Amino acid sequence: MLTQVADGILVHQSEFMKSNAVVVQGQSGVLLIDPGIQDHEMVCLANDLQELGQDVIAGFSTHPHWDHLLWHPRLGSAPRYGTARCAGAIQARLADPQFQDFVTTLIPPDIVEQVPLDLLGHITALPAEATEIPWDGPRVRIIEHNAHAPGHAALVIEERGVLVAGDMLSDVLIPMLNVMGTADPIEDYLAALRLLEGAAGDVDVAIPGHGSVGGSGQVTARISQDRAYMHALRDAEVLSDPRLDPSAYGKDFLPDVHEQQLQYVTPSSEHDQAPG
């Protein structure tokens, strides 16, 4: 079911990882950002848009991870975009004939048969200097960075007061580092948070890739929470983060993710001595 979160901005949340598909209404149709996970969910989304009399006229993937690269034939054949680095990363992977088989190993076994992979990653690279998405609708400004994944894009829809954050600013998931092809993933993440902070004055709503939509007053708080996590990770400090509580949403896997990240950024001898 589509839920309106701002004027002309609707969200469809998947059962998998509370993933958010974002619909931006334009002059002659909609821009669809990170459209979803399971077949029946994307069919539901397509039906909802049909009932609204809205065609998908453009798509966008915020970053090159499988759960943000999916598509369904019912959504049509509109151009699907990503940043140049995002598109380059997925195109390199698609050149490997075994890539789709690899992706199936990343998907939980209970839903793997429900995830349509035929159109995965069929996106067009925007020019490297692109600062907005080309489409017939409100200006969607691109804030590109390297946190979490290469060529990751956050999107600012200033006319609607909305920040689409991709896989950042989640209330249920801790920040997850991009450890491939970067010399300092923590600084990359902190730099991205500074970029989002610079845009925060223009927005009232933040939509994370996973989790609940953050309303007025929560955007800055989520940036601060993610920054505190990164500082604690960098400095090997004892961490207090509600997303890692024993009763939290990700209790079954996030503590392991945190431990892996801590081991990655901290030499083993120092990690052994670190408190907590």
Short mmCIF file of N, CA, C and O in Angstrom, two decimals, residues 114-215:
data_model
loop_
_atom_site.label_atom_id
_atom_site.label_comp_id
_atom_site.label_asym_id
_atom_site.label_seq_id
_atom_site.Cartn_x
_atom_site.Cartn_y
_atom_site.Cartn_z
N GLN A 114 10.82 -15.41 -4.90
CA GLN A 114 9.88 -14.31 -5.12
C GLN A 114 10.56 -13.02 -5.56
O GLN A 114 9.89 -11.99 -5.69
N VAL A 115 11.87 -13.07 -5.78
CA VAL A 115 12.60 -11.86 -6.17
C VAL A 115 12.90 -11.92 -7.66
O VAL A 115 13.65 -12.79 -8.11
N PRO A 116 12.32 -11.03 -8.47
CA PRO A 116 12.53 -11.06 -9.92
C PRO A 116 13.89 -10.47 -10.28
O PRO A 116 14.16 -9.30 -10.03
N LEU A 117 14.74 -11.29 -10.89
CA LEU A 117 16.11 -10.87 -11.19
C LEU A 117 16.36 -10.57 -12.66
O LEU A 117 17.44 -10.08 -13.01
N ASP A 118 15.39 -10.83 -13.53
CA ASP A 118 15.64 -10.67 -14.97
C ASP A 118 16.04 -9.25 -15.35
O ASP A 118 16.84 -9.06 -16.28
N LEU A 119 15.49 -8.25 -14.67
CA LEU A 119 15.77 -6.86 -15.01
C LEU A 119 16.70 -6.19 -14.01
O LEU A 119 16.86 -4.96 -14.01
N LEU A 120 17.34 -6.98 -13.16
CA LEU A 120 18.24 -6.44 -12.14
C LEU A 120 19.37 -5.65 -12.80
O LEU A 120 20.05 -6.15 -13.70
N GLY A 121 19.56 -4.42 -12.35
CA GLY A 121 20.72 -3.64 -12.75
C GLY A 121 20.68 -3.05 -14.13
O GLY A 121 21.70 -2.53 -14.60
N HIS A 122 19.55 -3.08 -14.80
CA HIS A 122 19.47 -2.52 -16.16
C HIS A 122 19.27 -1.00 -16.07
O HIS A 122 18.20 -0.47 -16.37
N ILE A 123 20.30 -0.32 -15.62
CA ILE A 123 20.20 1.12 -15.42
C ILE A 123 21.16 1.84 -16.35
O ILE A 123 22.16 1.29 -16.82
N THR A 124 20.84 3.10 -16.61
CA THR A 124 21.64 3.96 -17.48
C THR A 124 22.45 4.92 -16.63
O THR A 124 21.90 5.54 -15.70
N ALA A 125 23.72 5.04 -16.94
CA ALA A 125 24.58 5.95 -16.19
C ALA A 125 24.27 7.40 -16.54
O ALA A 125 24.22 7.77 -17.72
N LEU A 126 24.06 8.21 -15.53
CA LEU A 126 23.99 9.64 -15.75
C LEU A 126 25.41 10.17 -15.98
O LEU A 126 26.38 9.54 -15.54
N PRO A 127 25.56 11.30 -16.64
CA PRO A 127 26.90 11.87 -16.78
C PRO A 127 27.56 12.08 -15.42
O PRO A 127 26.86 12.36 -14.43
N ALA A 128 28.86 11.94 -15.37
CA ALA A 128 29.57 12.04 -14.09
C ALA A 128 29.31 13.37 -13.39
O ALA A 128 29.33 13.45 -12.16
N GLU A 129 29.06 14.41 -14.19
CA GLU A 129 28.85 15.74 -13.60
C GLU A 129 27.38 16.04 -13.30
O GLU A 129 27.04 17.15 -12.88
N ALA A 130 26.49 15.05 -13.51
CA ALA A 130 25.06 15.29 -13.32
C ALA A 130 24.75 15.69 -11.89
O ALA A 130 25.24 15.06 -10.94
N THR A 131 23.92 16.69 -11.73
CA THR A 131 23.53 17.16 -10.40
C THR A 131 22.05 16.95 -10.12
O THR A 131 21.59 17.23 -9.01
N GLU A 132 21.29 16.48 -11.13
CA GLU A 132 19.88 16.20 -10.91
C GLU A 132 19.40 15.12 -11.88
O GLU A 132 20.06 14.83 -12.87
N ILE A 133 18.26 14.53 -11.57
CA ILE A 133 17.69 13.47 -12.40
C ILE A 133 16.90 14.12 -13.54
O ILE A 133 16.07 15.00 -13.30
N PRO A 134 17.14 13.68 -14.79
CA PRO A 134 16.40 14.24 -15.92
C PRO A 134 15.01 13.62 -16.03
O PRO A 134 14.87 12.45 -16.36
N TRP A 135 14.00 14.38 -15.73
CA TRP A 135 12.64 13.87 -15.85
C TRP A 135 11.66 15.03 -15.78
O TRP A 135 12.03 16.16 -15.43
N ASP A 136 10.40 14.76 -16.10
CA ASP A 136 9.36 15.76 -16.14
C ASP A 136 8.65 15.83 -14.79
O ASP A 136 7.57 15.27 -14.60
N GLY A 137 9.30 16.51 -13.85
CA GLY A 137 8.75 16.59 -12.51
C GLY A 137 9.56 17.58 -11.69
O GLY A 137 10.44 18.27 -12.21
N PRO A 138 9.28 17.66 -10.38
CA PRO A 138 10.04 18.58 -9.54
C PRO A 138 11.53 18.25 -9.57
O PRO A 138 11.91 17.09 -9.74
N ARG A 139 12.35 19.26 -9.41
CA ARG A 139 13.81 19.06 -9.44
C ARG A 139 14.21 18.08 -8.34
O ARG A 139 13.85 18.25 -7.17
N VAL A 140 14.97 17.07 -8.74
CA VAL A 140 15.49 16.08 -7.80
C VAL A 140 17.02 16.20 -7.85
O VAL A 140 17.65 15.77 -8.81
N ARG A 141 17.56 16.79 -6.81
CA ARG A 141 19.00 17.06 -6.76
C ARG A 141 19.75 15.84 -6.26
O ARG A 141 19.32 15.18 -5.31
N ILE A 142 20.88 15.54 -6.89
CA ILE A 142 21.69 14.38 -6.54
C ILE A 142 22.83 14.81 -5.63
O ILE A 142 23.58 15.73 -5.96
N ILE A 143 22.95 14.13 -4.49
CA ILE A 143 24.10 14.31 -3.61
C ILE A 143 24.86 13.00 -3.63
O ILE A 143 24.45 12.01 -3.00
N GLU A 144 25.95 12.97 -4.37
CA GLU A 144 26.70 11.73 -4.54
C GLU A 144 27.84 11.64 -3.53
O GLU A 144 28.49 12.63 -3.19
N HIS A 145 28.08 10.41 -3.06
CA HIS A 145 29.15 10.19 -2.08
C HIS A 145 29.58 8.73 -2.16
O HIS A 145 29.08 7.96 -2.99
N ASN A 146 30.52 8.35 -1.31
CA ASN A 146 31.03 6.97 -1.33
C ASN A 146 30.71 6.19 -0.07
O ASN A 146 31.26 5.10 0.12
N ALA A 147 29.86 6.73 0.79
CA ALA A 147 29.48 5.96 1.98
C ALA A 147 28.60 4.79 1.58
O ALA A 147 27.76 4.90 0.69
N HIS A 148 28.80 3.66 2.21
CA HIS A 148 28.00 2.44 2.05
C HIS A 148 28.23 1.72 0.73
O HIS A 148 28.27 0.49 0.69
N ALA A 149 28.37 2.45 -0.39
CA ALA A 149 28.56 1.81 -1.69
C ALA A 149 29.13 2.85 -2.66
O ALA A 149 28.89 4.05 -2.50
N PRO A 150 29.85 2.40 -3.68
CA PRO A 150 30.40 3.35 -4.65
C PRO A 150 29.30 4.04 -5.44
O PRO A 150 28.32 3.42 -5.86
N GLY A 151 29.46 5.36 -5.61
CA GLY A 151 28.48 6.11 -6.37
C GLY A 151 27.12 6.22 -5.72
O GLY A 151 26.12 6.44 -6.40
N HIS A 152 27.06 6.07 -4.40
CA HIS A 152 25.80 6.18 -3.68
C HIS A 152 25.23 7.58 -3.86
O HIS A 152 25.96 8.56 -3.82
N ALA A 153 23.93 7.67 -4.05
CA ALA A 153 23.27 8.96 -4.21
C ALA A 153 22.18 9.13 -3.18
O ALA A 153 21.33 8.25 -3.00
N ALA A 154 22.21 10.26 -2.50
CA ALA A 154 21.04 10.74 -1.78
C ALA A 154 20.35 11.74 -2.70
O ALA A 154 21.00 12.36 -3.56
N LEU A 155 19.06 11.90 -2.56
CA LEU A 155 18.28 12.76 -3.44
C LEU A 155 17.52 13.79 -2.61
O LEU A 155 16.86 13.43 -1.63
N VAL A 156 17.60 15.03 -3.02
CA VAL A 156 16.89 16.10 -2.33
C VAL A 156 15.83 16.66 -3.26
O VAL A 156 16.12 17.11 -4.37
N ILE A 157 14.58 16.61 -2.81
CA ILE A 157 13.46 17.17 -3.57
C ILE A 157 13.02 18.42 -2.81
O ILE A 157 12.14 18.38 -1.95
N GLU A 158 13.69 19.52 -3.10
CA GLU A 158 13.54 20.72 -2.30
C GLU A 158 12.11 21.25 -2.34
O GLU A 158 11.59 21.74 -1.33
N GLU A 159 11.47 21.17 -3.50
CA GLU A 159 10.11 21.67 -3.66
C GLU A 159 9.15 20.96 -2.72
O GLU A 159 8.13 21.53 -2.29
N ARG A 160 9.47 19.71 -2.36
CA ARG A 160 8.60 18.91 -1.49
C ARG A 160 9.18 18.76 -0.08
O ARG A 160 8.55 18.13 0.78
N GLY A 161 10.39 19.29 0.15
CA GLY A 161 11.00 19.22 1.47
C GLY A 161 11.39 17.82 1.88
O GLY A 161 11.28 17.46 3.06
N VAL A 162 11.89 17.02 0.92
CA VAL A 162 12.14 15.60 1.18
C VAL A 162 13.59 15.24 0.83
O VAL A 162 14.12 15.67 -0.20
N LEU A 163 14.20 14.44 1.69
CA LEU A 163 15.50 13.83 1.44
C LEU A 163 15.32 12.32 1.32
O LEU A 163 14.83 11.67 2.26
N VAL A 164 15.65 11.75 0.16
CA VAL A 164 15.67 10.30 -0.01
C VAL A 164 17.10 9.87 0.25
O VAL A 164 18.00 10.18 -0.54
N ALA A 165 17.33 9.17 1.36
CA ALA A 165 18.69 8.98 1.87
C ALA A 165 19.39 7.73 1.38
O ALA A 165 20.56 7.51 1.70
N GLY A 166 18.69 6.85 0.62
CA GLY A 166 19.32 5.58 0.28
C GLY A 166 19.61 4.82 1.57
O GLY A 166 18.86 4.93 2.55
N ASP A 167 20.70 4.08 1.60
CA ASP A 167 20.98 3.26 2.78
C ASP A 167 21.72 4.03 3.86
O ASP A 167 22.79 3.61 4.35
N MET A 168 21.16 5.15 4.26
CA MET A 168 21.66 5.95 5.38
C MET A 168 20.46 6.46 6.17
O MET A 168 19.32 6.38 5.72
N LEU A 169 20.75 6.95 7.36
CA LEU A 169 19.75 7.59 8.23
C LEU A 169 18.60 6.66 8.59
O LEU A 169 17.46 7.09 8.75
N SER A 170 18.90 5.38 8.77
CA SER A 170 17.87 4.42 9.16
C SER A 170 17.68 4.41 10.67
O SER A 170 18.65 4.54 11.43
N ASP A 171 16.46 4.22 11.09
CA ASP A 171 16.19 4.07 12.52
C ASP A 171 16.30 2.62 12.97
O ASP A 171 16.23 2.34 14.17
N VAL A 172 16.48 1.69 12.03
CA VAL A 172 16.54 0.27 12.40
C VAL A 172 17.88 -0.39 12.06
O VAL A 172 18.21 -1.43 12.63
N LEU A 173 18.65 0.18 11.14
CA LEU A 173 19.94 -0.39 10.74
C LEU A 173 21.07 0.56 11.11
O LEU A 173 20.96 1.77 10.91
N ILE A 174 22.16 0.01 11.62
CA ILE A 174 23.34 0.81 11.86
C ILE A 174 23.99 1.17 10.53
O ILE A 174 23.75 0.52 9.51
N PRO A 175 24.83 2.21 10.49
CA PRO A 175 25.59 2.50 9.27
C PRO A 175 26.45 1.30 8.87
O PRO A 175 27.06 0.65 9.73
N MET A 176 26.48 1.02 7.59
CA MET A 176 27.29 -0.09 7.08
C MET A 176 28.31 0.46 6.09
O MET A 176 27.96 1.17 5.14
N LEU A 177 29.57 0.13 6.34
CA LEU A 177 30.68 0.72 5.61
C LEU A 177 30.79 0.18 4.19
O LEU A 177 30.44 -0.97 3.91
N ASN A 178 31.33 1.01 3.32
CA ASN A 178 31.78 0.59 2.00
C ASN A 178 33.27 0.29 2.13
O ASN A 178 34.10 1.19 2.21
N VAL A 179 33.62 -0.97 2.21
CA VAL A 179 35.02 -1.36 2.45
C VAL A 179 35.73 -1.77 1.17
O VAL A 179 36.88 -2.18 1.22
N MET A 180 35.06 -1.65 0.03
CA MET A 180 35.67 -2.03 -1.23
C MET A 180 36.11 -0.79 -2.01
O MET A 180 35.32 0.10 -2.28
N GLY A 181 37.39 -0.77 -2.36
CA GLY A 181 37.88 0.29 -3.23
C GLY A 181 37.96 1.65 -2.59
O GLY A 181 37.89 2.68 -3.29
N THR A 182 38.09 1.73 -1.29
CA THR A 182 38.23 3.01 -0.62
C THR A 182 39.28 2.90 0.47
O THR A 182 39.37 1.87 1.17
N ALA A 183 40.08 3.94 0.61
CA ALA A 183 41.19 3.90 1.57
C ALA A 183 40.72 4.16 2.99
O ALA A 183 41.32 3.66 3.94
N ASP A 184 39.65 4.92 3.16
CA ASP A 184 39.20 5.30 4.50
C ASP A 184 37.68 5.29 4.54
O ASP A 184 37.03 6.34 4.40
N PRO A 185 37.07 4.12 4.72
CA PRO A 185 35.59 4.05 4.67
C PRO A 185 34.91 4.85 5.76
O PRO A 185 33.78 5.33 5.55
N ILE A 186 35.54 5.00 6.92
CA ILE A 186 34.91 5.78 7.97
C ILE A 186 34.88 7.26 7.59
O ILE A 186 33.85 7.93 7.73
N GLU A 187 35.99 7.78 7.08
CA GLU A 187 35.99 9.19 6.66
C GLU A 187 35.03 9.41 5.50
O GLU A 187 34.36 10.44 5.43
N ASP A 188 34.93 8.43 4.59
CA ASP A 188 33.94 8.54 3.51
C ASP A 188 32.54 8.69 4.08
O ASP A 188 31.72 9.47 3.58
N TYR A 189 32.25 7.90 5.12
CA TYR A 189 30.92 7.95 5.71
C TYR A 189 30.68 9.28 6.42
O TYR A 189 29.63 9.90 6.28
N LEU A 190 31.68 9.74 7.17
CA LEU A 190 31.54 11.02 7.85
C LEU A 190 31.39 12.17 6.86
O LEU A 190 30.62 13.11 7.09
N ALA A 191 32.13 12.09 5.74
CA ALA A 191 32.01 13.12 4.71
C ALA A 191 30.60 13.13 4.12
O ALA A 191 30.02 14.20 3.86
N ALA A 192 30.02 11.94 3.91
CA ALA A 192 28.66 11.86 3.39
C ALA A 192 27.66 12.45 4.38
O ALA A 192 26.73 13.16 3.98
N LEU A 193 27.86 12.19 5.66
CA LEU A 193 26.96 12.77 6.66
C LEU A 193 27.04 14.29 6.66
O LEU A 193 26.03 14.97 6.85
N ARG A 194 28.23 14.82 6.41
CA ARG A 194 28.36 16.28 6.33
C ARG A 194 27.58 16.82 5.12
O ARG A 194 26.95 17.89 5.20
N LEU A 195 27.62 16.09 4.01
CA LEU A 195 26.85 16.51 2.85
C LEU A 195 25.35 16.49 3.14
O LEU A 195 24.62 17.43 2.78
N LEU A 196 24.89 15.44 3.81
CA LEU A 196 23.47 15.36 4.15
C LEU A 196 23.08 16.45 5.15
O LEU A 196 21.99 17.02 5.07
N GLU A 197 23.99 16.74 6.07
CA GLU A 197 23.73 17.79 7.04
C GLU A 197 23.58 19.14 6.34
O GLU A 197 22.74 19.96 6.71
N GLY A 198 24.40 19.34 5.29
CA GLY A 198 24.31 20.58 4.55
C GLY A 198 22.97 20.73 3.83
O GLY A 198 22.52 21.86 3.58
N ALA A 199 22.35 19.62 3.50
CA ALA A 199 21.05 19.65 2.82
C ALA A 199 19.88 19.63 3.79
O ALA A 199 18.74 19.87 3.38
N ALA A 200 20.14 19.33 5.05
CA ALA A 200 19.06 19.09 6.00
C ALA A 200 18.19 20.32 6.24
O ALA A 200 17.01 20.19 6.57
N GLY A 201 18.76 21.51 6.05
CA GLY A 201 17.98 22.72 6.28
C GLY A 201 16.85 22.90 5.29
O GLY A 201 15.91 23.68 5.54
N ASP A 202 16.94 22.20 4.16
CA ASP A 202 15.92 22.34 3.12
C ASP A 202 14.85 21.26 3.19
O ASP A 202 13.95 21.24 2.34
N VAL A 203 14.92 20.36 4.17
CA VAL A 203 14.00 19.23 4.16
C VAL A 203 13.29 19.08 5.51
O VAL A 203 13.80 19.48 6.56
N ASP A 204 12.10 18.51 5.43
CA ASP A 204 11.31 18.21 6.63
C ASP A 204 11.11 16.72 6.82
O ASP A 204 10.69 16.28 7.89
N VAL A 205 11.41 15.94 5.77
CA VAL A 205 11.18 14.50 5.79
C VAL A 205 12.40 13.79 5.23
O VAL A 205 12.94 14.19 4.20
N ALA A 206 12.84 12.74 5.93
CA ALA A 206 13.93 11.89 5.44
C ALA A 206 13.39 10.48 5.24
O ALA A 206 12.79 9.91 6.15
N ILE A 207 13.63 9.93 4.05
CA ILE A 207 13.19 8.57 3.75
C ILE A 207 14.43 7.69 3.61
O ILE A 207 15.18 7.83 2.64
N PRO A 208 14.66 6.79 4.57
CA PRO A 208 15.81 5.90 4.46
C PRO A 208 15.50 4.72 3.54
O PRO A 208 14.33 4.43 3.27
N GLY A 209 16.53 4.05 3.09
CA GLY A 209 16.31 2.86 2.27
C GLY A 209 15.61 1.76 3.05
O GLY A 209 14.88 0.95 2.47
N HIS A 210 15.82 1.74 4.37
CA HIS A 210 15.23 0.72 5.24
C HIS A 210 14.82 1.38 6.55
O HIS A 210 15.61 2.09 7.17
N GLY A 211 13.59 1.12 6.96
CA GLY A 211 13.15 1.67 8.23
C GLY A 211 12.01 2.66 8.06
O GLY A 211 11.41 2.78 6.99
N SER A 212 11.74 3.41 9.12
CA SER A 212 10.60 4.32 9.10
C SER A 212 11.02 5.68 8.58
O SER A 212 12.19 6.09 8.66
N VAL A 213 10.05 6.38 8.03
CA VAL A 213 10.28 7.73 7.52
C VAL A 213 10.47 8.67 8.70
O VAL A 213 9.73 8.62 9.69
N GLY A 214 11.49 9.52 8.60
CA GLY A 214 11.76 10.48 9.65
C GLY A 214 11.07 11.81 9.36
O GLY A 214 11.26 12.39 8.28
N GLY A 215 10.25 12.26 10.29
CA GLY A 215 9.52 13.50 10.10
C GLY A 215 10.29 14.71 10.59
O GLY A 215 11.51 14.65 10.84
#
